[in-house]
mmCIF file of C-alpha atoms and ligand atoms in Angstrom:
data_model
loop_
_atom_site.group_PDB
_atom_site.id
_atom_site.type_symbol
_atom_site.label_atom_id
_atom_site.label_comp_id
_atom_site.label_asym_id
_atom_site.label_seq_id
_atom_site.Cartn_x
_atom_site.Cartn_y
_atom_site.Cartn_z
ATOM 1 C CA UNK A 11 0.118 -0.361 -0.159
ATOM 2 C CA UNK A 12 1.084 2.984 -1.227
ATOM 3 C CA UNK A 13 0.748 6.367 1.003
ATOM 4 C CA UNK A 14 -0.148 8.266 -1.994
ATOM 5 C CA UNK A 15 -2.518 5.645 -3.547
ATOM 6 C CA UNK A 16 -6.435 6.787 -3.270
ATOM 7 C CA UNK A 17 -8.446 2.717 -2.502
ATOM 8 C CA UNK A 18 -11.846 2.473 -2.511
ATOM 9 C CA UNK A 19 -12.451 3.298 0.709
ATOM 10 C CA UNK A 20 -10.633 4.615 4.209
ATOM 11 C CA UNK A 21 -12.036 4.630 7.239
ATOM 12 C CA UNK A 22 -13.540 6.920 9.641
ATOM 13 C CA UNK A 23 -11.574 6.960 12.870
ATOM 14 C CA UNK A 24 -12.685 8.635 16.066
ATOM 15 C CA UNK A 25 -10.078 10.286 18.048
ATOM 16 C CA UNK A 26 -7.362 7.681 19.737
ATOM 17 C CA UNK A 27 -7.616 9.870 23.139
ATOM 18 C CA UNK A 28 -11.462 9.773 23.336
ATOM 19 C CA UNK A 29 -10.940 5.734 22.167
ATOM 20 C CA UNK A 30 -8.158 5.113 25.726
ATOM 21 C CA UNK A 31 -10.737 7.485 27.497
ATOM 22 C CA UNK A 32 -14.143 5.174 27.780
ATOM 23 C CA UNK A 33 -11.303 1.860 27.305
ATOM 24 C CA UNK A 34 -10.223 2.753 30.393
ATOM 25 C CA UNK A 35 -13.565 1.972 32.082
ATOM 26 C CA UNK A 36 -12.523 -1.459 30.879
ATOM 27 C CA UNK A 37 -9.119 -1.390 31.798
ATOM 28 C CA UNK A 38 -11.228 -0.830 35.171
ATOM 29 C CA UNK A 39 -12.964 -3.780 35.015
ATOM 30 C CA UNK A 40 -11.037 -6.480 33.093
ATOM 31 C CA UNK A 41 -14.749 -7.674 31.399
ATOM 32 C CA UNK A 42 -13.507 -7.916 27.647
ATOM 33 C CA UNK A 43 -16.676 -9.506 26.668
ATOM 34 C CA UNK A 44 -19.783 -11.830 27.373
ATOM 35 C CA UNK A 45 -22.976 -8.939 26.792
ATOM 36 C CA UNK A 46 -20.228 -6.277 29.413
ATOM 37 C CA UNK A 47 -21.772 -2.456 29.744
ATOM 38 C CA UNK A 48 -20.686 -1.105 26.234
ATOM 39 C CA UNK A 49 -22.468 -3.888 24.108
ATOM 40 C CA UNK A 50 -25.383 -3.370 26.020
ATOM 41 C CA UNK A 51 -25.524 0.723 26.169
ATOM 42 C CA UNK A 52 -24.305 0.095 21.792
ATOM 43 C CA UNK A 53 -27.544 -1.915 21.721
ATOM 44 C CA UNK A 54 -29.277 0.460 22.950
ATOM 45 C CA UNK A 55 -27.941 3.546 21.507
ATOM 46 C CA UNK A 56 -28.187 1.357 17.635
ATOM 47 C CA UNK A 57 -31.369 1.125 18.035
ATOM 48 C CA UNK A 58 -33.123 5.229 18.660
ATOM 49 C CA UNK A 59 -30.315 5.753 15.836
ATOM 50 C CA UNK A 60 -31.775 3.608 13.886
ATOM 51 C CA UNK A 61 -35.448 3.402 14.776
ATOM 52 C CA UNK A 62 -35.486 0.053 15.198
ATOM 53 C CA UNK A 63 -36.904 -2.374 18.051
ATOM 54 C CA UNK A 64 -34.437 -4.378 18.704
ATOM 55 C CA UNK A 65 -30.515 -5.560 18.084
ATOM 56 C CA UNK A 66 -28.617 -7.811 18.700
ATOM 57 C CA UNK A 67 -24.405 -6.544 17.606
ATOM 58 C CA UNK A 68 -22.773 -9.748 16.645
ATOM 59 C CA UNK A 69 -19.180 -10.272 15.641
ATOM 60 C CA UNK A 70 -19.709 -9.660 11.679
ATOM 61 C CA UNK A 71 -22.291 -9.424 9.244
ATOM 62 C CA UNK A 72 -21.394 -13.323 7.595
ATOM 63 C CA UNK A 73 -21.733 -14.739 11.509
ATOM 64 C CA UNK A 74 -25.587 -12.424 11.874
ATOM 65 C CA UNK A 75 -26.318 -13.789 8.839
ATOM 66 C CA UNK A 76 -25.159 -17.022 9.547
ATOM 67 C CA UNK A 77 -26.931 -17.002 13.065
ATOM 68 C CA UNK A 78 -30.676 -15.382 11.707
ATOM 69 C CA UNK A 79 -30.523 -18.530 9.155
ATOM 70 C CA UNK A 80 -30.546 -20.693 12.384
ATOM 71 C CA UNK A 81 -32.820 -18.291 14.574
ATOM 72 C CA UNK A 82 -35.281 -18.593 11.279
ATOM 73 C CA UNK A 83 -35.374 -22.420 11.309
ATOM 74 C CA UNK A 84 -34.521 -21.976 7.913
ATOM 75 C CA UNK A 85 -34.028 -25.076 6.084
ATOM 76 C CA UNK A 86 -33.707 -25.965 2.291
ATOM 77 C CA UNK A 87 -34.284 -23.622 -0.633
ATOM 78 C CA UNK A 88 -33.597 -20.157 -0.563
ATOM 79 C CA UNK A 89 -33.964 -17.512 -3.325
ATOM 80 C CA UNK A 90 -31.314 -15.027 -3.382
ATOM 81 C CA UNK A 91 -29.787 -13.381 -5.640
ATOM 82 C CA UNK A 92 -26.047 -13.766 -7.422
ATOM 83 C CA UNK A 93 -24.752 -10.032 -7.210
ATOM 84 C CA UNK A 94 -23.749 -9.559 -4.256
ATOM 85 C CA UNK A 95 -20.478 -10.308 -2.409
ATOM 86 C CA UNK A 96 -19.965 -14.142 -0.920
ATOM 87 C CA UNK A 97 -21.070 -14.054 2.049
ATOM 88 C CA UNK A 98 -24.511 -13.301 1.905
ATOM 89 C CA UNK A 99 -24.819 -16.929 -0.655
ATOM 90 C CA UNK A 100 -21.720 -18.661 2.126
ATOM 91 C CA UNK A 101 -23.763 -17.806 4.599
ATOM 92 C CA UNK A 102 -26.427 -20.438 2.602
ATOM 93 C CA UNK A 103 -23.948 -23.491 2.616
ATOM 94 C CA UNK A 104 -22.596 -23.193 5.842
ATOM 95 C CA UNK A 105 -26.669 -23.742 7.180
ATOM 96 C CA UNK A 106 -27.309 -27.120 4.210
ATOM 97 C CA UNK A 107 -29.243 -24.335 2.644
ATOM 98 C CA UNK A 108 -29.888 -24.181 -1.303
ATOM 99 C CA UNK A 109 -28.878 -20.899 -3.157
ATOM 100 C CA UNK A 110 -31.336 -20.604 -5.632
ATOM 101 C CA UNK A 111 -30.329 -17.782 -7.557
ATOM 102 C CA UNK A 112 -32.448 -15.286 -9.489
ATOM 103 C CA UNK A 113 -31.884 -12.776 -12.191
ATOM 104 C CA UNK A 114 -32.377 -8.326 -10.832
ATOM 105 C CA UNK A 115 -33.393 -5.495 -11.850
ATOM 106 C CA UNK A 116 -31.545 -3.922 -14.763
ATOM 107 C CA UNK A 117 -32.407 0.004 -11.829
ATOM 108 C CA UNK A 118 -31.837 -1.401 -8.643
ATOM 109 C CA UNK A 119 -29.219 -4.005 -9.010
ATOM 110 C CA UNK A 120 -30.879 -5.531 -6.709
ATOM 111 C CA UNK A 121 -33.199 -9.104 -6.972
ATOM 112 C CA UNK A 122 -35.744 -8.960 -9.145
ATOM 113 C CA UNK A 123 -39.287 -9.611 -7.449
ATOM 114 C CA UNK A 124 -40.571 -10.797 -10.398
ATOM 115 C CA UNK A 125 -38.394 -13.729 -11.068
ATOM 116 C CA UNK A 126 -38.531 -14.518 -7.004
ATOM 117 C CA UNK A 127 -42.695 -16.263 -7.243
ATOM 118 C CA UNK A 128 -41.766 -19.007 -10.501
ATOM 119 C CA UNK A 129 -38.702 -19.888 -8.411
ATOM 120 C CA UNK A 130 -40.730 -21.416 -5.781
ATOM 121 C CA UNK A 131 -40.552 -24.923 -5.279
ATOM 122 C CA UNK A 132 -42.430 -27.286 -2.209
ATOM 123 C CA UNK A 133 -38.867 -26.973 -1.079
ATOM 124 C CA UNK A 134 -38.327 -23.196 -0.824
ATOM 125 C CA UNK A 135 -38.187 -21.956 3.278
ATOM 126 C CA UNK A 136 -36.910 -18.876 2.275
ATOM 127 C CA UNK A 137 -35.680 -15.598 0.276
ATOM 128 C CA UNK A 138 -32.198 -13.659 0.942
ATOM 129 C CA UNK A 139 -32.941 -10.232 -0.835
ATOM 130 C CA UNK A 140 -29.011 -7.959 -0.298
ATOM 131 C CA UNK A 141 -30.390 -4.177 -0.376
ATOM 132 C CA UNK A 142 -26.970 -3.548 -3.033
ATOM 133 C CA UNK A 143 -25.082 -0.527 -2.011
ATOM 134 C CA UNK A 144 -27.533 0.515 0.547
ATOM 135 C CA UNK A 145 -30.567 0.903 -2.226
ATOM 136 C CA UNK A 146 -34.166 -0.382 -0.794
ATOM 137 C CA UNK A 147 -35.152 -3.430 -2.376
ATOM 138 C CA UNK A 148 -38.531 -3.221 -3.281
ATOM 139 C CA UNK A 149 -39.592 -3.963 -0.251
ATOM 140 C CA UNK A 150 -43.193 -4.166 -0.699
ATOM 141 C CA UNK A 151 -43.276 -6.805 -3.314
ATOM 142 C CA UNK A 152 -41.071 -9.030 -1.501
ATOM 143 C CA UNK A 153 -43.185 -8.564 0.983
ATOM 144 C CA UNK A 154 -46.225 -9.984 -0.164
ATOM 145 C CA UNK A 155 -44.380 -12.725 -1.792
ATOM 146 C CA UNK A 156 -43.382 -14.201 1.422
ATOM 147 C CA UNK A 157 -46.584 -13.741 3.047
ATOM 148 C CA UNK A 158 -48.276 -15.218 0.097
ATOM 149 C CA UNK A 159 -45.645 -18.292 0.279
ATOM 150 C CA UNK A 160 -45.554 -18.166 3.953
ATOM 151 C CA UNK A 161 -41.666 -17.523 3.156
ATOM 152 C CA UNK A 162 -39.180 -15.522 6.058
ATOM 153 C CA UNK A 163 -37.161 -13.232 4.599
ATOM 154 C CA UNK A 164 -33.838 -12.335 5.644
ATOM 155 C CA UNK A 165 -32.583 -9.037 4.341
ATOM 156 C CA UNK A 166 -28.535 -9.194 3.171
ATOM 157 C CA UNK A 167 -28.292 -5.766 4.587
ATOM 158 C CA UNK A 168 -24.802 -4.772 4.961
ATOM 159 C CA UNK A 169 -24.903 -2.147 2.815
ATOM 160 C CA UNK A 170 -27.744 -0.100 4.432
ATOM 161 C CA UNK A 171 -26.385 1.161 7.436
ATOM 162 C CA UNK A 172 -29.046 3.687 8.696
ATOM 163 C CA UNK A 173 -31.028 3.753 4.911
ATOM 164 C CA UNK A 174 -34.793 5.026 5.465
ATOM 165 C CA UNK A 175 -37.070 4.079 2.675
ATOM 166 C CA UNK A 176 -40.790 5.325 2.421
ATOM 167 C CA UNK A 177 -42.084 4.074 6.178
ATOM 168 C CA UNK A 178 -39.355 4.286 7.836
ATOM 169 C CA UNK A 179 -36.210 2.410 9.046
ATOM 170 C CA UNK A 180 -35.271 0.314 5.663
ATOM 171 C CA UNK A 181 -34.187 -2.394 8.056
ATOM 172 C CA UNK A 182 -37.558 -2.979 9.905
ATOM 173 C CA UNK A 183 -38.904 -5.553 6.708
ATOM 174 C CA UNK A 184 -38.380 -8.901 6.321
ATOM 175 C CA UNK A 185 -38.171 -10.840 10.057
ATOM 176 C CA UNK A 186 -34.724 -10.257 10.189
ATOM 177 C CA UNK A 187 -32.234 -7.978 8.769
ATOM 178 C CA UNK A 188 -28.118 -7.940 8.829
ATOM 179 C CA UNK A 189 -25.893 -4.978 9.126
ATOM 180 C CA UNK A 190 -22.145 -4.897 8.745
ATOM 181 C CA UNK A 191 -20.105 -3.162 10.620
ATOM 182 C CA UNK A 192 -16.555 -4.077 8.525
ATOM 183 C CA UNK A 193 -13.974 -1.353 8.587
ATOM 184 C CA UNK A 194 -15.200 -0.988 4.392
ATOM 185 C CA UNK A 195 -18.397 0.414 5.338
ATOM 186 C CA UNK A 196 -20.357 3.631 6.212
ATOM 187 C CA UNK A 197 -20.493 2.479 10.543
ATOM 188 C CA UNK A 198 -17.250 0.517 11.804
ATOM 189 C CA UNK A 199 -16.444 -1.232 14.384
ATOM 190 C CA UNK A 200 -13.190 -2.192 12.561
ATOM 191 C CA UNK A 201 -14.498 -6.124 12.373
ATOM 192 C CA UNK A 202 -18.367 -6.244 13.331
ATOM 193 C CA UNK A 203 -22.170 -6.907 12.714
ATOM 194 C CA UNK A 204 -26.093 -6.666 13.811
ATOM 195 C CA UNK A 205 -28.967 -8.449 13.430
ATOM 196 C CA UNK A 206 -32.374 -6.326 13.745
ATOM 197 C CA UNK A 207 -35.025 -7.956 14.814
ATOM 198 C CA UNK A 208 -38.976 -6.962 15.285
ATOM 199 C CA UNK A 209 -39.760 -9.171 18.555
ATOM 200 C CA UNK A 210 -38.209 -9.992 21.889
ATOM 201 C CA UNK A 211 -38.557 -13.462 21.038
ATOM 202 C CA UNK A 212 -36.642 -13.765 18.270
ATOM 203 C CA UNK A 213 -33.425 -11.328 19.832
ATOM 204 C CA UNK A 214 -33.739 -13.950 22.890
ATOM 205 C CA UNK A 215 -32.862 -17.016 20.464
ATOM 206 C CA UNK A 216 -29.986 -15.346 18.921
ATOM 207 C CA UNK A 217 -28.650 -13.625 22.332
ATOM 208 C CA UNK A 218 -29.010 -17.527 22.856
ATOM 209 C CA UNK A 219 -27.477 -19.123 20.001
ATOM 210 C CA UNK A 220 -23.964 -15.968 19.613
ATOM 211 C CA UNK A 221 -23.477 -16.853 23.282
ATOM 212 C CA UNK A 222 -22.944 -21.184 22.372
ATOM 213 C CA UNK A 223 -26.381 -21.748 22.895
ATOM 214 C CA UNK A 224 -26.164 -21.569 27.032
ATOM 215 C CA UNK A 225 -28.368 -21.526 29.320
ATOM 216 C CA UNK A 226 -26.403 -20.566 32.753
ATOM 217 C CA UNK A 227 -22.796 -22.173 33.750
ATOM 218 C CA UNK A 228 -24.190 -26.146 33.279
ATOM 219 C CA UNK A 229 -26.895 -25.933 30.356
ATOM 220 C CA UNK A 230 -26.954 -25.619 27.074
ATOM 221 C CA UNK A 231 -30.471 -26.729 24.827
ATOM 222 C CA UNK A 232 -29.372 -26.034 21.776
ATOM 223 C CA UNK A 233 -26.571 -26.053 19.191
ATOM 224 C CA UNK A 234 -24.570 -22.008 19.679
ATOM 225 C CA UNK A 235 -22.178 -20.620 18.618
ATOM 226 C CA UNK A 236 -19.274 -17.719 19.068
ATOM 227 C CA UNK A 237 -21.195 -14.829 17.377
ATOM 228 C CA UNK A 238 -20.230 -11.789 20.073
ATOM 229 C CA UNK A 239 -18.845 -8.882 20.120
ATOM 230 C CA UNK A 240 -16.613 -7.607 22.493
ATOM 231 C CA UNK A 241 -16.138 -4.739 24.540
ATOM 232 C CA UNK A 242 -13.655 -3.191 21.847
ATOM 233 C CA UNK A 243 -15.924 -3.122 19.020
ATOM 234 C CA UNK A 244 -18.525 -1.631 20.929
ATOM 235 C CA UNK A 245 -16.888 1.676 22.852
ATOM 236 C CA UNK A 246 -15.710 2.110 19.315
ATOM 237 C CA UNK A 247 -18.915 2.197 18.221
ATOM 238 C CA UNK A 248 -20.693 4.239 20.947
ATOM 239 C CA UNK A 249 -17.047 7.121 19.958
ATOM 240 C CA UNK A 250 -18.412 6.286 16.196
ATOM 241 C CA UNK A 251 -22.483 7.067 17.150
ATOM 242 C CA UNK A 252 -21.442 10.124 17.546
ATOM 243 C CA UNK A 253 -19.571 11.402 14.044
ATOM 244 C CA UNK A 254 -22.091 9.629 12.309
ATOM 245 C CA UNK A 255 -24.413 11.725 10.443
ATOM 246 C CA UNK A 256 -20.564 14.213 9.714
ATOM 247 C CA UNK A 257 -19.402 10.700 7.770
ATOM 248 C CA UNK A 258 -22.539 10.099 5.983
ATOM 249 C CA UNK A 259 -22.083 13.934 4.853
ATOM 250 C CA UNK A 260 -19.535 14.213 3.457
ATOM 251 C CA UNK A 261 -19.907 11.258 2.095
ATOM 252 C CA UNK A 262 -23.439 12.729 -0.091
ATOM 253 C CA UNK A 263 -21.536 15.641 -0.498
ATOM 254 C CA UNK A 264 -18.381 13.779 -2.701
ATOM 255 C CA UNK A 265 -21.732 11.646 -4.350
ATOM 256 C CA UNK A 266 -22.948 15.094 -5.621
ATOM 257 C CA UNK A 267 -19.631 15.888 -6.513
ATOM 258 C CA UNK A 268 -18.789 13.338 -8.937
ATOM 259 C CA UNK A 269 -22.274 12.891 -10.517
ATOM 260 C CA UNK A 270 -22.034 16.664 -11.585
ATOM 261 C CA UNK A 271 -18.388 15.605 -12.710
ATOM 262 C CA UNK A 272 -19.284 12.127 -14.699
ATOM 263 C CA UNK A 273 -22.122 13.886 -16.060
ATOM 264 C CA UNK A 274 -19.984 15.750 -19.015
ATOM 265 C CA UNK A 275 -18.146 12.075 -19.846
ATOM 266 C CA UNK A 276 -19.221 10.078 -22.152
ATOM 267 C CA UNK A 277 -19.983 6.281 -21.941
ATOM 268 C CA UNK A 278 -20.122 6.112 -18.161
ATOM 269 C CA UNK A 279 -22.962 6.339 -16.169
ATOM 270 C CA UNK A 280 -23.677 6.699 -12.819
ATOM 271 C CA UNK A 281 -25.912 4.389 -10.808
ATOM 272 C CA UNK A 282 -28.591 5.159 -9.380
ATOM 273 C CA UNK A 283 -29.581 8.648 -7.958
ATOM 274 C CA UNK A 284 -30.112 8.116 -4.253
ATOM 275 C CA UNK A 285 -34.194 7.334 -4.266
ATOM 276 C CA UNK A 286 -34.049 6.322 -0.214
ATOM 277 C CA UNK A 287 -35.427 8.884 1.979
ATOM 278 C CA UNK A 288 -31.757 8.898 3.763
ATOM 279 C CA UNK A 289 -28.756 7.326 2.099
ATOM 280 C CA UNK A 290 -25.303 6.455 3.615
ATOM 281 C CA UNK A 291 -23.834 6.868 0.412
ATOM 282 C CA UNK A 292 -21.312 3.808 1.273
ATOM 283 C CA UNK A 293 -20.175 3.063 -2.405
ATOM 284 C CA UNK A 294 -20.200 5.042 -5.571
ATOM 285 C CA UNK A 295 -20.873 2.519 -8.306
ATOM 286 C CA UNK A 296 -20.805 3.778 -12.477
ATOM 287 C CA UNK A 297 -21.605 1.657 -15.468
ATOM 288 C CA UNK A 298 -18.849 1.793 -18.091
ATOM 289 C CA UNK A 299 -20.031 1.202 -21.177
ATOM 290 C CA UNK A 300 -19.516 -0.161 -24.709
ATOM 291 C CA UNK A 301 -19.495 3.788 -25.915
ATOM 292 C CA UNK A 302 -16.442 4.681 -23.800
ATOM 293 C CA UNK A 303 -12.741 4.287 -25.764
ATOM 294 C CA UNK A 304 -11.290 1.626 -22.959
ATOM 295 C CA UNK A 305 -13.496 -1.611 -21.430
ATOM 296 C CA UNK A 306 -14.246 -1.583 -17.439
ATOM 297 C CA UNK A 307 -10.834 -3.450 -17.207
ATOM 298 C CA UNK A 308 -8.732 -1.545 -19.081
ATOM 299 C CA UNK A 309 -9.844 1.598 -17.034
ATOM 300 C CA UNK A 310 -9.913 -0.313 -13.526
ATOM 301 C CA UNK A 311 -5.772 -1.270 -14.665
ATOM 302 C CA UNK A 312 -5.773 2.602 -15.901
ATOM 303 C CA UNK A 313 -6.779 4.286 -12.435
ATOM 304 C CA UNK A 314 -4.268 1.920 -11.525
ATOM 305 C CA UNK A 315 -1.358 2.998 -12.602
ATOM 306 C CA UNK A 316 -2.232 6.435 -11.632
ATOM 307 C CA UNK A 317 -3.133 4.951 -7.765
ATOM 308 C CA UNK A 318 -6.253 5.195 -7.884
ATOM 309 C CA UNK A 319 -7.722 1.619 -6.190
ATOM 310 C CA UNK A 320 -11.178 1.293 -8.404
ATOM 311 C CA UNK A 321 -13.081 -2.002 -7.257
ATOM 312 C CA UNK A 322 -15.433 -4.469 -9.257
ATOM 313 C CA UNK A 323 -17.478 -4.791 -7.054
ATOM 314 C CA UNK A 324 -19.202 -7.069 -7.721
ATOM 315 C CA UNK A 325 -17.633 -8.751 -9.841
ATOM 316 C CA UNK A 326 -17.461 -12.003 -10.690
ATOM 317 C CA UNK A 327 -21.139 -13.236 -9.474
ATOM 318 C CA UNK A 328 -21.951 -15.367 -6.701
ATOM 319 C CA UNK A 329 -22.132 -17.956 -9.362
ATOM 320 C CA UNK A 330 -18.790 -17.366 -11.206
ATOM 321 C CA UNK A 331 -16.380 -18.189 -8.244
ATOM 322 C CA UNK A 332 -14.942 -21.763 -8.724
ATOM 323 C CA UNK A 333 -15.812 -22.716 -5.090
ATOM 324 C CA UNK A 334 -19.573 -22.543 -6.688
ATOM 325 C CA UNK A 335 -19.230 -24.540 -10.201
ATOM 326 C CA UNK A 336 -20.440 -28.101 -10.374
ATOM 327 C CA UNK A 337 -22.298 -28.665 -7.375
ATOM 328 C CA UNK A 338 -25.409 -30.366 -6.624
ATOM 329 C CA UNK A 339 -25.548 -27.565 -3.780
ATOM 330 C CA UNK A 340 -26.738 -24.305 -5.539
ATOM 331 C CA UNK A 341 -29.203 -23.779 -8.578
ATOM 332 C CA UNK A 342 -29.010 -20.669 -10.720
ATOM 333 C CA UNK A 343 -31.270 -19.302 -13.553
ATOM 334 C CA UNK A 344 -30.767 -17.105 -16.097
ATOM 335 C CA UNK A 345 -28.895 -13.965 -14.759
ATOM 336 C CA UNK A 346 -28.648 -12.057 -18.188
ATOM 337 C CA UNK A 347 -28.579 -8.900 -16.380
ATOM 338 C CA UNK A 348 -26.425 -9.659 -12.973
ATOM 339 C CA UNK A 349 -23.959 -10.729 -15.480
ATOM 340 C CA UNK A 350 -24.240 -8.588 -18.617
ATOM 341 C CA UNK A 351 -23.921 -5.329 -14.608
ATOM 342 C CA UNK A 352 -21.019 -7.717 -13.834
ATOM 343 C CA UNK A 353 -18.763 -6.849 -16.906
ATOM 344 C CA UNK A 354 -19.862 -3.388 -16.834
ATOM 345 C CA UNK A 355 -19.466 -2.196 -13.531
ATOM 346 C CA UNK A 356 -16.556 -0.153 -11.094
ATOM 347 C CA UNK A 357 -16.994 1.203 -7.619
ATOM 348 C CA UNK A 358 -14.925 4.632 -7.338
ATOM 349 C CA UNK A 359 -13.121 5.927 -3.963
ATOM 350 C CA UNK A 360 -15.650 7.472 -1.774
ATOM 351 C CA UNK A 361 -14.941 7.996 2.365
ATOM 352 C CA UNK A 362 -15.650 11.178 4.319
ATOM 353 C CA UNK A 363 -11.962 12.255 4.080
ATOM 354 C CA UNK A 364 -11.559 11.756 0.712
ATOM 355 C CA UNK A 365 -10.508 15.314 -0.384
ATOM 356 C CA UNK A 366 -12.054 17.854 -4.300
ATOM 357 C CA UNK A 367 -8.187 17.480 -5.275
ATOM 358 C CA UNK A 368 -8.028 13.943 -5.422
ATOM 359 C CA UNK A 369 -11.503 13.440 -6.603
ATOM 360 C CA UNK A 370 -9.721 16.002 -9.464
ATOM 361 C CA UNK A 371 -7.390 13.651 -10.125
ATOM 362 C CA UNK A 372 -9.823 10.663 -10.244
ATOM 363 C CA UNK A 373 -11.440 13.057 -12.934
ATOM 364 C CA UNK A 374 -9.627 13.656 -14.853
ATOM 365 C CA UNK A 375 -8.310 10.180 -15.186
ATOM 366 C CA UNK A 376 -11.724 8.990 -15.988
ATOM 367 C CA UNK A 377 -11.571 12.288 -19.074
ATOM 368 C CA UNK A 378 -8.531 11.776 -20.873
HETATM 369 N N1 LIG B 410 -22.983 -8.223 2.704
HETATM 370 C C1 LIG B 410 -22.286 -8.540 1.615
HETATM 371 C C2 LIG B 410 -23.427 -8.038 0.458
HETATM 372 C C3 LIG B 410 -21.299 -7.455 1.856
HETATM 373 O O1 LIG B 410 -20.655 -6.838 0.734
HETATM 374 C C4 LIG B 410 -20.479 -8.432 3.198
HETATM 375 C C5 LIG B 410 -19.031 -7.766 2.674
HETATM 376 C C6 LIG B 410 -20.665 -8.948 4.019
HETATM 377 C C7 LIG B 410 -22.421 -9.225 3.456
HETATM 378 C C8 LIG B 410 -20.194 -9.836 5.350
HETATM 379 O O2 LIG B 410 -19.911 -8.191 5.893
HETATM 380 P P1 LIG B 410 -19.157 -9.124 6.752
HETATM 381 O O3 LIG B 410 -19.114 -10.592 7.382
HETATM 382 O O4 LIG B 410 -17.262 -8.161 6.405
HETATM 383 O O5 LIG B 410 -18.989 -7.988 7.998
HETATM 384 C C9 LIG B 410 -14.993 -6.233 1.587
HETATM 385 C C10 LIG B 410 -14.506 -6.462 3.037
HETATM 386 O O6 LIG B 410 -14.531 -7.457 4.115
HETATM 387 C C11 LIG B 410 -16.727 -7.441 3.107
HETATM 388 O O7 LIG B 410 -16.605 -7.149 3.897
HETATM 389 C C12 LIG B 410 -17.186 -6.133 2.348
HETATM 390 N N2 LIG B 410 -18.436 -7.061 1.892
HETATM 391 C C13 LIG B 410 -16.765 -6.586 0.824
HETATM 392 C C14 LIG B 410 -17.371 -6.086 -0.635
HETATM 393 O O8 LIG B 410 -15.954 -6.112 0.724
HETATM 394 P P2 LIG B 410 -12.651 -6.606 0.020
HETATM 395 O O9 LIG B 410 -12.097 -8.237 0.262
HETATM 396 O O10 LIG B 410 -12.998 -5.993 -1.500
HETATM 397 O O11 LIG B 410 -11.698 -6.174 0.964
HETATM 398 P P3 LIG B 410 -9.890 -4.886 0.735
HETATM 399 O O12 LIG B 410 -9.976 -5.471 1.911
HETATM 400 O O13 LIG B 410 -9.714 -4.521 -0.377
HETATM 401 O O14 LIG B 410 -10.546 -2.975 1.844
HETATM 402 C C15 LIG B 410 -10.594 -2.259 -0.429
HETATM 403 C C16 LIG B 410 -10.184 -0.949 0.274
HETATM 404 O O15 LIG B 410 -10.371 -0.675 1.562
HETATM 405 C C17 LIG B 410 -8.903 -1.505 0.476
HETATM 406 O O16 LIG B 410 -7.893 -1.689 -1.002
HETATM 407 C C18 LIG B 410 -8.735 -0.392 1.298
HETATM 408 C C19 LIG B 410 -9.216 -0.339 2.684
HETATM 409 N N3 LIG B 410 -9.342 -0.751 3.336
HETATM 410 C C20 LIG B 410 -9.763 -1.941 4.401
HETATM 411 C C21 LIG B 410 -9.284 -2.486 5.344
HETATM 412 C C22 LIG B 410 -9.339 -3.649 6.034
HETATM 413 C C23 LIG B 410 -8.933 -0.085 5.071
HETATM 414 O O17 LIG B 410 -8.010 1.333 5.134
HETATM 415 N N4 LIG B 410 -8.667 -0.715 5.954
HETATM 416 C C24 LIG B 410 -8.560 -1.156 6.159
HETATM 417 O O18 LIG B 410 -8.677 -1.974 6.988
HETATM 418 O O19 LIG B 410 -14.099 -6.699 0.492
#
């Protein structure tokens, strides 16, 4: 990593002094994990900030997805999208579920609800949509399909921290939503995540599952796992939460700057202008069209040579990784739209401290 390089993202951090001060309490109490005071406080503060009823913090979103599926007793086939990070479908396979991939909507890049119903079989037990880049899925259509066919809905909301839709928090749709607090996300706790649930019983079940299934010192009635968030990550989260609105506002300004300059570059189109009531600007995806003088991959290399590390999220599609080839454990319908998008997508750098000078460097490379 050269210092002058520009990365697709750079984590925002609170001041180290504030963190030291807060961690002083942990050094005194020696409570490092297992539902300590910061863990409890962060769950409460996040419920208020996100306007959701219940939260269970977890060590990362991937474990969060695995736990969520377990908590809902999902078995058999789960309809999902190939246009996501590996974690979405991997969590299904870790739970012995069969991912059934259907195509995406060309505008939102999220699972196309019209493709869900024809893929439902007797073995289908759930739908796992992903709010890609934080843009809301068509939650009303998905909720209606789930209700009609008695299916569970587990939203992979790794990108959707703080996003609001027409009816309030996007995270209260479906049975569960799973957030990521990874270093590359809008709200980071180094590593971490959270499961948003709408009822107390499901939260208790998740809390139980994420602590080995233990009930007290000498009994465990279910097979759990260790999915707990530590006091360090929770304390960091409390400090990050104080600054989150500033982080998001700075990202919004960068999003607007990019759109202003990119609209005059033939062959590059910006992805959807956020249409949610509150967006988080975690990513800045653009499409490199056939009319652009370079292919997407040629431009990716050109940017790299200029010190700019754009990323091709989500290329390859999950279904194109070798681990997903020649296996009976998955099923994939025709996915021409996802295939097409994966060939032309490029995520440009976006993070609160990305300066105007750096944006100009990026735009200049795109122009020439
Ligand atoms: N569902 C979806 C839809 C997801 O996108 C993800 C994760 C998950 C579920 C699972 O969430 P977690 O289990 O991670 O909570 C990254 C992230 O590791 C991953 O969290 C993320 N999605 C995925 C889209 O991207 P990489 O391999 O591309 O990250 P990496 O290490 O290349 O980092 C990108 C850039 O960020 C670096 O070039 C520099 C910068 N960076 C990164 C890290 C880790 C820093 O400046 N500091 C850092 O500490 O996967």
